[in-house]
Short mmCIF file of C-alpha atoms in Angstrom, two decimals:
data_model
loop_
_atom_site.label_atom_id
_atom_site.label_comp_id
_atom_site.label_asym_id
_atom_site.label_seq_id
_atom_site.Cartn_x
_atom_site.Cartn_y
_atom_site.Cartn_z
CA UNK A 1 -38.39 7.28 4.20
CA UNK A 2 -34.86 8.66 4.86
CA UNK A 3 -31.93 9.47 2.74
CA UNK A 4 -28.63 7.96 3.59
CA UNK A 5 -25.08 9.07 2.57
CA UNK A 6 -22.15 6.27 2.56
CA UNK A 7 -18.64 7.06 2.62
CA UNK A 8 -17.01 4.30 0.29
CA UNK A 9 -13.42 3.62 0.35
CA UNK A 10 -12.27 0.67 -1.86
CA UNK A 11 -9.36 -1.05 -3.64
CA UNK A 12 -10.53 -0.68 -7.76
CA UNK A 13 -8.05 -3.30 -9.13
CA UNK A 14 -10.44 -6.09 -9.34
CA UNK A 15 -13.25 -3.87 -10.48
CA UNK A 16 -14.42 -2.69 -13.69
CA UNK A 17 -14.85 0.94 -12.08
CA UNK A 18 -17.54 2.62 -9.95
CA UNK A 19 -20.36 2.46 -12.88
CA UNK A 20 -22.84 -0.75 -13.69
CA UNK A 21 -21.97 -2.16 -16.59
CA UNK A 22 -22.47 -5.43 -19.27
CA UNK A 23 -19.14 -6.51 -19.03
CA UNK A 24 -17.64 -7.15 -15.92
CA UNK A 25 -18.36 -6.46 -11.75
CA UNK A 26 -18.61 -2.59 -10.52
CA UNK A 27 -18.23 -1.40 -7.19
CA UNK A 28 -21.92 0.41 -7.49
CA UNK A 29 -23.51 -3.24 -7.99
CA UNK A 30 -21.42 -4.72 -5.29
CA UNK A 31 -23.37 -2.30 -2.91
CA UNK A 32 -26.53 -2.11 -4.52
CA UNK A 33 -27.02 -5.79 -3.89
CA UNK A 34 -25.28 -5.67 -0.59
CA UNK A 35 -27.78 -2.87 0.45
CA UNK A 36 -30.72 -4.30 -1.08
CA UNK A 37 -30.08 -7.84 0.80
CA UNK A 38 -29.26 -6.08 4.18
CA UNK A 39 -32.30 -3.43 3.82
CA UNK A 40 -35.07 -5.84 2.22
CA UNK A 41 -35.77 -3.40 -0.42
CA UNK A 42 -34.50 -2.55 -3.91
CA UNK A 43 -31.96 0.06 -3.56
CA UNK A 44 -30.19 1.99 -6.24
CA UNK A 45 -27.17 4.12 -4.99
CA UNK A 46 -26.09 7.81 -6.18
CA UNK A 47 -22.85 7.74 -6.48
CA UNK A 48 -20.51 11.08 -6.70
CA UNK A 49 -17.45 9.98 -8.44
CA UNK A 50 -18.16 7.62 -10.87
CA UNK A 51 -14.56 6.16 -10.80
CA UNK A 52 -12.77 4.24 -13.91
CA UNK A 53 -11.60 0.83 -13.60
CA UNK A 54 -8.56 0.28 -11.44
CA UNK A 55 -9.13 3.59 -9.60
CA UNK A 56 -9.61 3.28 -6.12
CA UNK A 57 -10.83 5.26 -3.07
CA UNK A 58 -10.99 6.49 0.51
CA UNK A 59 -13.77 8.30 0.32
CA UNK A 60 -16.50 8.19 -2.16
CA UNK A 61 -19.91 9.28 -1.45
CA UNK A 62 -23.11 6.95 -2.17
CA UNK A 63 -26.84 7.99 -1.26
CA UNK A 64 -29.82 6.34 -1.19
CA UNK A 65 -33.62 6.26 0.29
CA UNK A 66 -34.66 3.57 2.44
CA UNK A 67 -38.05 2.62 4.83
CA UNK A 68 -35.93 0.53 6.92
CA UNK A 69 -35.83 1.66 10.52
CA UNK A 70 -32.36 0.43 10.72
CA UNK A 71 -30.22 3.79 12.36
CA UNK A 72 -28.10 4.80 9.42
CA UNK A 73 -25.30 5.28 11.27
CA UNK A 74 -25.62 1.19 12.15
CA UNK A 75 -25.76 0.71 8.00
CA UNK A 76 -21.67 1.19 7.67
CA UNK A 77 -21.21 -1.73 10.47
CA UNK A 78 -23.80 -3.44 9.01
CA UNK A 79 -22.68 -3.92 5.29
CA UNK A 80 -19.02 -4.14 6.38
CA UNK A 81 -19.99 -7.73 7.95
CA UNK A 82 -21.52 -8.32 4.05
CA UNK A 83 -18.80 -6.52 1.81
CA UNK A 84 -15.96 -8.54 0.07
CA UNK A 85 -12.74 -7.26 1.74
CA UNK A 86 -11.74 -4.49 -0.96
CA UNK A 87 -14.47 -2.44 -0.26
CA UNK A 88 -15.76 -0.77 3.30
CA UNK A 89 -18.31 1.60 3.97
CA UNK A 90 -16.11 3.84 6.48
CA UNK A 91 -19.18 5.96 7.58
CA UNK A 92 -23.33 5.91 7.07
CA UNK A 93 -25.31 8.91 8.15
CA UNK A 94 -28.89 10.16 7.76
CA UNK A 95 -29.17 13.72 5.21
CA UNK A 96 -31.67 15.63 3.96
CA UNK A 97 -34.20 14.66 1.48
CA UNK A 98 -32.65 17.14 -1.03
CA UNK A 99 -29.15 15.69 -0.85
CA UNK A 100 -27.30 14.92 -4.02
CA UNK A 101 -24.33 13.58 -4.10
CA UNK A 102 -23.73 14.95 -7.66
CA UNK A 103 -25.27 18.35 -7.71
CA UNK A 104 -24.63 19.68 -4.08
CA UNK A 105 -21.91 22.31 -4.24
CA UNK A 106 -18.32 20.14 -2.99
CA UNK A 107 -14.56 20.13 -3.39
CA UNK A 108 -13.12 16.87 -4.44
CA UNK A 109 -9.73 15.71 -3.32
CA UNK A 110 -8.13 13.51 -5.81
CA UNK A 111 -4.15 12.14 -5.11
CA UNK A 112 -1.95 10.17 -7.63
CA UNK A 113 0.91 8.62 -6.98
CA UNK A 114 3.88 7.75 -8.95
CA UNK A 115 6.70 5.41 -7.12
CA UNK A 116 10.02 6.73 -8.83
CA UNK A 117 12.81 4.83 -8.18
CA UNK A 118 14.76 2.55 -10.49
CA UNK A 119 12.54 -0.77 -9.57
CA UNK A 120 8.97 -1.70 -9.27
CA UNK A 121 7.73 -2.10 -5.13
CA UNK A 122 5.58 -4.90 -5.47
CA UNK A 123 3.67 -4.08 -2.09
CA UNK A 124 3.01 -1.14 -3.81
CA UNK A 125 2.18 -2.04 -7.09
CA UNK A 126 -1.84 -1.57 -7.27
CA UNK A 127 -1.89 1.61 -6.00
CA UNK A 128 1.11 3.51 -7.42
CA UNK A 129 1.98 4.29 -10.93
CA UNK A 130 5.67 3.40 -11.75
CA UNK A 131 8.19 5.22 -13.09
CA UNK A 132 11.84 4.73 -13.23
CA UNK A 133 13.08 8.01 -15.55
CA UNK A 134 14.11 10.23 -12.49
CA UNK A 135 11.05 12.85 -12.27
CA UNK A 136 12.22 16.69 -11.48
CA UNK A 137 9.55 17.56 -8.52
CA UNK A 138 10.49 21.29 -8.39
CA UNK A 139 9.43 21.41 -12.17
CA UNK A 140 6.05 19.32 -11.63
CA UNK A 141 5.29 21.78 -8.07
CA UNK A 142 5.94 24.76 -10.75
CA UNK A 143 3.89 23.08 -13.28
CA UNK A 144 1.05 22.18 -11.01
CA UNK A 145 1.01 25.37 -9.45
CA UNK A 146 -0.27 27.03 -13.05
CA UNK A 147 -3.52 25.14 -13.23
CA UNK A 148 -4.96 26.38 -9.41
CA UNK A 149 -7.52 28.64 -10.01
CA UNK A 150 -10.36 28.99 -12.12
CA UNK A 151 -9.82 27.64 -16.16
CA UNK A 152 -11.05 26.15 -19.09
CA UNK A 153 -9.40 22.36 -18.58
CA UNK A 154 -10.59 21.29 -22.28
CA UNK A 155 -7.12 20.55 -23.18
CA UNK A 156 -6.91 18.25 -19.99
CA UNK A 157 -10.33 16.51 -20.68
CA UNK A 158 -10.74 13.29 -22.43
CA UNK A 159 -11.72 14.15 -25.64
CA UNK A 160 -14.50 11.34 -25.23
CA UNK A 161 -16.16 13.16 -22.62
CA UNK A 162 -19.88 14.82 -23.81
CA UNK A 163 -19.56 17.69 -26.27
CA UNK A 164 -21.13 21.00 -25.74
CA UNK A 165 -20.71 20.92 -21.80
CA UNK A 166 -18.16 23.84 -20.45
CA UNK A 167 -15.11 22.79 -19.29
CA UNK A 168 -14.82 25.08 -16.65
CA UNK A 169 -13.70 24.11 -13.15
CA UNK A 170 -11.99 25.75 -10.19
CA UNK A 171 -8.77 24.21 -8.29
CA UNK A 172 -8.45 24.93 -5.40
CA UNK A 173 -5.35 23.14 -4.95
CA UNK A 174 -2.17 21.44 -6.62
CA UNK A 175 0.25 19.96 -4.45
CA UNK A 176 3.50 17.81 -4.92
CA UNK A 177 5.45 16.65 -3.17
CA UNK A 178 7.99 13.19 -2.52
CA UNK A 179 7.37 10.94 0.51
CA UNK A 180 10.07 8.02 0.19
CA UNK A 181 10.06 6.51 -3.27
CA UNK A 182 6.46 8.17 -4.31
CA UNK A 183 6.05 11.61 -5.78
CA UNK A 184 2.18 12.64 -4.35
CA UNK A 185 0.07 14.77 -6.73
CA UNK A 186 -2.66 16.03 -4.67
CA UNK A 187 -5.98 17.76 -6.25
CA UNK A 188 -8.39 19.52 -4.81
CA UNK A 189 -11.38 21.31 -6.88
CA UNK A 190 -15.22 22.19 -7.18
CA UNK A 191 -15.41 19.15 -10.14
CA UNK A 192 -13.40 17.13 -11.94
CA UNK A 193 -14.33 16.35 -15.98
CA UNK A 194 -13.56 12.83 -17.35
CA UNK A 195 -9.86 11.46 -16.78
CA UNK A 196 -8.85 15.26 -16.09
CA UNK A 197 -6.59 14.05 -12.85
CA UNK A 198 -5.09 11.33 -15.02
CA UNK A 199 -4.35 13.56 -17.55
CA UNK A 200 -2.53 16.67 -15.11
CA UNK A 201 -0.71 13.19 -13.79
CA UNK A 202 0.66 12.79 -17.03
CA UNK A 203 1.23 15.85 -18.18
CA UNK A 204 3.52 16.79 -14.97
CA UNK A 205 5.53 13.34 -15.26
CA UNK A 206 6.30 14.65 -18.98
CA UNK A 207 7.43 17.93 -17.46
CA UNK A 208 9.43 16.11 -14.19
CA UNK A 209 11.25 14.38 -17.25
CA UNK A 210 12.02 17.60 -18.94
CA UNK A 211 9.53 17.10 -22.16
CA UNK A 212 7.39 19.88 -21.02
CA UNK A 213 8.73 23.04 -19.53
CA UNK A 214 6.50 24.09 -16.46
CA UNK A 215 6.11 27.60 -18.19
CA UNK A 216 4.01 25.59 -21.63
CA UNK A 217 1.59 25.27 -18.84
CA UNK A 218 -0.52 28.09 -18.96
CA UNK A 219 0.09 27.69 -23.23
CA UNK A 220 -1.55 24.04 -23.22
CA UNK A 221 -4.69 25.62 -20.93
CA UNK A 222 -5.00 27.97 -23.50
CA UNK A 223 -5.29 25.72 -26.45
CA UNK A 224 -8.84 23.93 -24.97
CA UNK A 225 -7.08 21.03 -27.29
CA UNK A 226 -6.39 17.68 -25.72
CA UNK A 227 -4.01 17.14 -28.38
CA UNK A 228 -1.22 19.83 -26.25
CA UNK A 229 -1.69 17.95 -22.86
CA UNK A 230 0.88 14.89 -21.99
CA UNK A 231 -0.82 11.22 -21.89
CA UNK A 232 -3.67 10.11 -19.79
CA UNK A 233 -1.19 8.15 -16.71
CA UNK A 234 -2.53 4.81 -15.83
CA UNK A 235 -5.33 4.22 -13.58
CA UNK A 236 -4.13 2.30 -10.74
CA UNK A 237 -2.16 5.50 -9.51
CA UNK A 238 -5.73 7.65 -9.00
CA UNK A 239 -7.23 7.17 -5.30
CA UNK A 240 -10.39 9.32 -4.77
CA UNK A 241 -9.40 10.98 -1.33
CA UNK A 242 -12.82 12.60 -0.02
CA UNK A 243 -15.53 14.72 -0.55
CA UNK A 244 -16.25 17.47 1.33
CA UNK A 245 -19.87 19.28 1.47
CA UNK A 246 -20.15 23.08 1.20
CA UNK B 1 32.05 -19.83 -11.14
CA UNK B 2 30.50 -16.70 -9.04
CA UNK B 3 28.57 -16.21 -6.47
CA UNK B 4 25.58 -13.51 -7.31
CA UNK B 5 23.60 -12.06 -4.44
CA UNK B 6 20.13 -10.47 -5.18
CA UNK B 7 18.46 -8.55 -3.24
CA UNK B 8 14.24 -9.48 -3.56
CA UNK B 9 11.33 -7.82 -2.99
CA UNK B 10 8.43 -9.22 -3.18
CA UNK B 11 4.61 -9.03 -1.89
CA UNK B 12 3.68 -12.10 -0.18
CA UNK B 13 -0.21 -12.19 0.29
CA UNK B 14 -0.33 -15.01 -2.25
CA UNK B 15 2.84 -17.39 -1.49
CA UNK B 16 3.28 -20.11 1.21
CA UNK B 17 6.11 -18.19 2.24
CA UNK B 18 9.96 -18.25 1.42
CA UNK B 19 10.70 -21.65 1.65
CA UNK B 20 10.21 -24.53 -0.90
CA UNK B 21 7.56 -26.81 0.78
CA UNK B 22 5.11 -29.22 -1.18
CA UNK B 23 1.58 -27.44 -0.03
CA UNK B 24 1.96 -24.50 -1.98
CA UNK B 25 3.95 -22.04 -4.12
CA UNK B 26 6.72 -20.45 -2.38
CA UNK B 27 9.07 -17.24 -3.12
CA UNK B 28 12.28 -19.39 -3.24
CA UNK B 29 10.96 -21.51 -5.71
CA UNK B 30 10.09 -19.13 -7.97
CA UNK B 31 13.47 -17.67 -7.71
CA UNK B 32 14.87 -20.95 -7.89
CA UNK B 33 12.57 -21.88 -11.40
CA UNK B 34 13.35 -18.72 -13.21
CA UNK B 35 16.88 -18.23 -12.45
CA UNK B 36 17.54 -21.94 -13.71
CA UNK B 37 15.70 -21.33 -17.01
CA UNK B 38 17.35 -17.72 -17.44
CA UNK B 39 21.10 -19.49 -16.84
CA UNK B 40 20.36 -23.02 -18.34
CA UNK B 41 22.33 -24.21 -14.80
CA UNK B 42 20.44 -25.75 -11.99
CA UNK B 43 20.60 -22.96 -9.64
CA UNK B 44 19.40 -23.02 -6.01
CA UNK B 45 18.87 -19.77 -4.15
CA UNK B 46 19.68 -19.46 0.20
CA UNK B 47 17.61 -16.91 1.55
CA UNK B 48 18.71 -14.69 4.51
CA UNK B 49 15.36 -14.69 5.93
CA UNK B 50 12.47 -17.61 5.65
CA UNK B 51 9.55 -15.19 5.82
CA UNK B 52 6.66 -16.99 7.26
CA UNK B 53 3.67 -17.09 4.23
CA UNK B 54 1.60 -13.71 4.13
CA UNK B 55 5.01 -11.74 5.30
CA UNK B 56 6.76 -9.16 2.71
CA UNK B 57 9.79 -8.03 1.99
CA UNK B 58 11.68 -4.84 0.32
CA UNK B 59 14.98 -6.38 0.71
CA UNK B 60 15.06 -9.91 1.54
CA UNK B 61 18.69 -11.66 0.31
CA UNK B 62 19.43 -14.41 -1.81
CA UNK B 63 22.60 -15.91 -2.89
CA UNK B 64 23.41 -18.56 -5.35
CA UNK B 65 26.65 -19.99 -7.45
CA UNK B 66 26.60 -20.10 -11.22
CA UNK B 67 28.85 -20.60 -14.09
CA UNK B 68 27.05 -18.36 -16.43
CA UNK B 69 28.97 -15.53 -18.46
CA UNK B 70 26.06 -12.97 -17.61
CA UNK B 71 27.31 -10.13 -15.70
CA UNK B 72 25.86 -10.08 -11.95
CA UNK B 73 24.63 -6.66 -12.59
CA UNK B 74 22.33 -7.65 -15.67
CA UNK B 75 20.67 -10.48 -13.57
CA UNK B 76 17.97 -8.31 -11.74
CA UNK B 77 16.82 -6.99 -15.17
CA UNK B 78 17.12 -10.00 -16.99
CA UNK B 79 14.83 -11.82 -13.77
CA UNK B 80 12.20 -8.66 -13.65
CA UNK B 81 11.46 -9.65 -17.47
CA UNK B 82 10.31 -13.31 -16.00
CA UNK B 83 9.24 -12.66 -12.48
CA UNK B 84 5.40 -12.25 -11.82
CA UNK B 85 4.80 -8.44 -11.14
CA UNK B 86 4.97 -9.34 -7.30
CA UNK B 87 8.68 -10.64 -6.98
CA UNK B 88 11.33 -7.95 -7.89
CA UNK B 89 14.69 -8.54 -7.96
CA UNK B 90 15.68 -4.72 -6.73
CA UNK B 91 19.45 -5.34 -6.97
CA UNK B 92 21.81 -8.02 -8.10
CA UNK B 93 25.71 -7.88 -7.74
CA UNK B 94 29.08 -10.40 -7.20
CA UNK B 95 30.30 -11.25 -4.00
CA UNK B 96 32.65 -13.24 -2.79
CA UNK B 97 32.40 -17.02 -2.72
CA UNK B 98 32.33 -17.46 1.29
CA UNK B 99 29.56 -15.01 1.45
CA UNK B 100 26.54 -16.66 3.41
CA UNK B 101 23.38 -14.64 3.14
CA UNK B 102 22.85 -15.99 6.76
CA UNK B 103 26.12 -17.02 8.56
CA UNK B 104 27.47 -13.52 7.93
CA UNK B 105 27.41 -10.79 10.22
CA UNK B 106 24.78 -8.69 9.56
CA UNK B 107 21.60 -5.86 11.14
CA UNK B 108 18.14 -6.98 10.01
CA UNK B 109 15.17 -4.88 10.02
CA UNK B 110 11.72 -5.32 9.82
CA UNK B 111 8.48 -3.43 10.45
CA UNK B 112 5.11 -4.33 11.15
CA UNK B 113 2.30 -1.93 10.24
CA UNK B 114 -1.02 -1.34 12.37
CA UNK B 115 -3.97 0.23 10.48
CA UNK B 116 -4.93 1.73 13.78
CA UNK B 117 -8.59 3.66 13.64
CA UNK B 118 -12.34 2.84 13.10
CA UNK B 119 -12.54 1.04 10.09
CA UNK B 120 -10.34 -0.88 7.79
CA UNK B 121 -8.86 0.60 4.83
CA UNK B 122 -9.30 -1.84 1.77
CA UNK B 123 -6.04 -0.42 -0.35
CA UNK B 124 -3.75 -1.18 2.61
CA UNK B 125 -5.20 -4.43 3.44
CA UNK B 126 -2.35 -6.72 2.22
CA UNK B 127 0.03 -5.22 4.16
CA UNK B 128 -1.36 -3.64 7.33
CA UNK B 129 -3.12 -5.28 10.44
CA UNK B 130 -6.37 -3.36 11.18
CA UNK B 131 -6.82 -2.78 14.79
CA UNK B 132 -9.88 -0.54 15.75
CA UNK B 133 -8.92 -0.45 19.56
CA UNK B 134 -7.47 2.94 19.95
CA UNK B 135 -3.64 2.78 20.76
CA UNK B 136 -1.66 4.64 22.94
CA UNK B 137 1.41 5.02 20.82
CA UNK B 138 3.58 6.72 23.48
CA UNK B 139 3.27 3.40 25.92
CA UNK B 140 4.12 1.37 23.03
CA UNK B 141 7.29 3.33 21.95
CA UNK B 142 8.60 3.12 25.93
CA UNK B 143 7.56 -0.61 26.17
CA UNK B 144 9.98 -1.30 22.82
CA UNK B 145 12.59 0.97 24.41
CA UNK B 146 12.82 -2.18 26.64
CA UNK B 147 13.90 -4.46 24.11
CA UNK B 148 16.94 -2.22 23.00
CA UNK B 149 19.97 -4.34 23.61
CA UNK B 150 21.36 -7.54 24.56
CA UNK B 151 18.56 -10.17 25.82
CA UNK B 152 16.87 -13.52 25.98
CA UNK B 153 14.19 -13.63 23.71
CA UNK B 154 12.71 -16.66 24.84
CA UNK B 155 9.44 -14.79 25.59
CA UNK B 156 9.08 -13.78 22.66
CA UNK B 157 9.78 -16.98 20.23
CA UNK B 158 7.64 -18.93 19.38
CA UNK B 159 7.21 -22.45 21.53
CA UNK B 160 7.65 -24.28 18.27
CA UNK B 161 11.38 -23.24 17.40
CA UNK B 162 14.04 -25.48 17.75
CA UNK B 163 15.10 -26.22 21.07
CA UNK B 164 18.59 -25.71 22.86
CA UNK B 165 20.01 -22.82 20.41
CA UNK B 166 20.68 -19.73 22.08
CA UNK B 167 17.83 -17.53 22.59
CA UNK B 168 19.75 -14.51 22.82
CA UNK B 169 20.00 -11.62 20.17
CA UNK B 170 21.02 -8.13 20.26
CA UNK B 171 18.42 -5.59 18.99
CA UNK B 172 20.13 -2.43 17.97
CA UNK B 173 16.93 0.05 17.88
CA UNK B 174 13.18 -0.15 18.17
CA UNK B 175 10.82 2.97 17.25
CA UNK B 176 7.47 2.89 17.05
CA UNK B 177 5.46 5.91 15.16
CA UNK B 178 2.20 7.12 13.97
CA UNK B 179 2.12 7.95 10.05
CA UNK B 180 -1.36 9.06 9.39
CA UNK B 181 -3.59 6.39 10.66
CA UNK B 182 -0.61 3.49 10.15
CA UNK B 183 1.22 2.73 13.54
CA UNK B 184 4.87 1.55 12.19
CA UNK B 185 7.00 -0.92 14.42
CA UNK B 186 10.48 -0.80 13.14
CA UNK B 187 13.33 -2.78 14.74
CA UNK B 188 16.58 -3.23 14.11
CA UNK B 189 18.98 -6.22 15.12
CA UNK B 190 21.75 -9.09 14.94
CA UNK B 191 18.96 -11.75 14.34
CA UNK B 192 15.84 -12.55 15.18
CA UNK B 193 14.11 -15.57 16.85
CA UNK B 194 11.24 -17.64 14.93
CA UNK B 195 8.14 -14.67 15.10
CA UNK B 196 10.13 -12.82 16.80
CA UNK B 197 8.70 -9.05 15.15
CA UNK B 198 4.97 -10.32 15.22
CA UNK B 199 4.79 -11.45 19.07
CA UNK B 200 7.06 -8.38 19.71
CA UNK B 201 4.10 -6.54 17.78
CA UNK B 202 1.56 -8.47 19.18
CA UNK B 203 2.73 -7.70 22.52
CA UNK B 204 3.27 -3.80 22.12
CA UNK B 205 -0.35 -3.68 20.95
CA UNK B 206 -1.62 -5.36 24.01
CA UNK B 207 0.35 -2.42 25.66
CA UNK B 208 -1.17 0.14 23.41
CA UNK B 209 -4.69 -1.19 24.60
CA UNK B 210 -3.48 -1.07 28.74
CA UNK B 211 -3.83 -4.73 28.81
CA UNK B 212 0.06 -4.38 29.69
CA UNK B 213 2.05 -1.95 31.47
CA UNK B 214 5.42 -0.82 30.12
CA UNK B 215 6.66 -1.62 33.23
CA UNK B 216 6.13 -5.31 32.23
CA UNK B 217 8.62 -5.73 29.41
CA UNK B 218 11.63 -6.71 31.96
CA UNK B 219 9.82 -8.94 33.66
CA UNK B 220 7.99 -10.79 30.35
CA UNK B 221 11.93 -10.88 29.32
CA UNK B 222 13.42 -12.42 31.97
CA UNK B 223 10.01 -15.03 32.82
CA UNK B 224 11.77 -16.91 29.60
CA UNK B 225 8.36 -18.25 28.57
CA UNK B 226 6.47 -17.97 25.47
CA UNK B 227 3.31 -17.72 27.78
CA UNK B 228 4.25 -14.31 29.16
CA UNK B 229 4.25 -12.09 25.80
CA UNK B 230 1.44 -10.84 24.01
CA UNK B 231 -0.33 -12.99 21.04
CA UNK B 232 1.93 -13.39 17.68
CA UNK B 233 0.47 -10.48 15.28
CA UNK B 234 -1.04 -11.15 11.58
CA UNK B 235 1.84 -12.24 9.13
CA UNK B 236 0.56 -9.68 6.44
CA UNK B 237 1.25 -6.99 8.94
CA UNK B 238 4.95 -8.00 8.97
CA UNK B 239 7.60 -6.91 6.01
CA UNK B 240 11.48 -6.98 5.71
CA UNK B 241 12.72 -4.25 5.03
CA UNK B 242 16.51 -4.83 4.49
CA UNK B 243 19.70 -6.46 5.69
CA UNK B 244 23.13 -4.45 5.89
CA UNK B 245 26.43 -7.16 5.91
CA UNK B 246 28.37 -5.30 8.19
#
């Protein structure tokens, strides 16, 4: 028996997010029954970002056990030939029994991006969020910059998310920054809690248009009210960058 | 009666190109459908430049003649309204009424993307061509440098243009660079031949790989024979990117 981690990049449009569920195809399903054909057993993947719908990735992690004898680096190679096009395994290695793709200490890198320019891109338009009110990118950098470190994100939470956990996290790091037509917000933390990167991504397009002053900042943190923070921005703009292990 | 040009963008992974043909839906009719029922006038588009199906475009041109009071300047808002969210109409203006979207002088450029490294990535799929062959991008850039200028592009049209037209087109620039793990072919000219960009592509990555020397590019030029140049490259790898009238 050996553990194997995946590293899971897909397109999320066509999905109903990373989770199984009733009412419509998940990415999660798409490999369990990929692995389970491939491997000959039942598999069940672990996976560490359990992305909405439309959300997409370069870099998820998925673990599972297996018997098989097949080399898990050969697995990624393997279930590429099987996967529909919108999702690819971009690495398979072996890890220790104890490995959890949940629980083991990480930092998450999250990006959204927002094209800003007067017209939609439609080569762009599944993986950027649009926006045609000119956004102020010195305000959101200023903005961002506020929320690095170590804080209560309640007021940046999803007020659906489970009650009586703390809200706690550390950022490492909030960047942004304009490449072309697309303003980058780049995230990098120990954990994320539900639709929190949606939610900053919102909040700093209200303060690029001037609705929020990059100073209310550390006032909304304070609050632990979701109420204070902007909207939750749309999903297609969130790509799950990578995972890295401490 | 005016003549409006618009300037289109559009993704083309699921038309049968620009052109109106009976096998399949096609940019141009679209444009061509909802312009008519937006002016109550039987309107016809020309296009600058007949993408082949699966090809892109940020600024493809279209022109067309109509006796409608709407201002040229409303047209691209009142068209985004109808348009499916992969055609945009990114500008529309007046121009004068001997202004051919394709007789008139004018620099085209286009670029065709190469997902260059191990594995595909699924959320550039419709618009990069995955090559997992490691490419030597500084061959590739002197191999274009080549092209620059006045030539016969014989070599690199395809056999199934139309015979006895001049073969000969100026290309005012070609770079080739590395963004991440997207290798971007960009060139720049007068006109270009029937697949021109993709067996210009096609040919620069068999350079990339060492199956052709740099060295070669004069001598594939002046064979004057399709059979000389590299394969013609993926069609979703391939987008306009603009025209300038000069």
């Amino acid at each position: 028996m050996k553990r194997v981690k995946l590293v899971v990049a897909y397109d999320g449009t066509d999905y109903h997010g990373w989770q199984v569920q009733p009412n419509g195809i998940s990415i999660e399903e798409v490999l369990n029954k990929n692995l389970s054909e491939l491997l000959g057993e039942k598999i069940e993947v672990i996976g560490a970002s359990r992305t909405d719908a439309g959300v997409h990735s370069l870099g998820n992690v998925a673990v599972f056990d297996t018997n098989h004898r097949m080399p898990a680096e050969k697995i990624s190679y393997a279930m590429n030939q099987r996967l529909p096009e919108d999702i690819v395994v971009v690495d398979s290695c072996e890890v220790k029994g104890d490995f959890h793709p949940r629980k083991c200490e990480s930092r998450k890198t999250y990006e959204y991006r927002i094209l800003n320019r007067e017209f939609p891109d439609p080569t762009r338009r599944r993986d950027t969020h649009f926006c045609y009110r000119d956004l102020d990118v010195e305000k959101m950098r200023k903005a961002g910059s506020y929320l690095v470190g170590k804080h209560d994100f309640t007021s940046f939470c999803s007020s659906h998310a489970e009650v009586g956990l703390s809200k706690v996290r550390f950022l490492y790091s909030v960047s942004v920054k304009k490449e072309d037509d697309i303003i980058k917000i780049r995230l990098t933390g120990s954990g994320f809690l539900y639709n929190m990167v949606r939610i900053i991504a919102g909040t700093l397009m209200q303060v690029g248009m001037g609705d929020i002053e990059p100073e209310q900042m550390p006032i909304i943190l304070a609050r632990r009210d979701r109420v204070y923070a902007g909207p939750t921005a749309p999903a297609k703009g969130l790509t799950m960058i990578g995972i890295e292990y401490l």
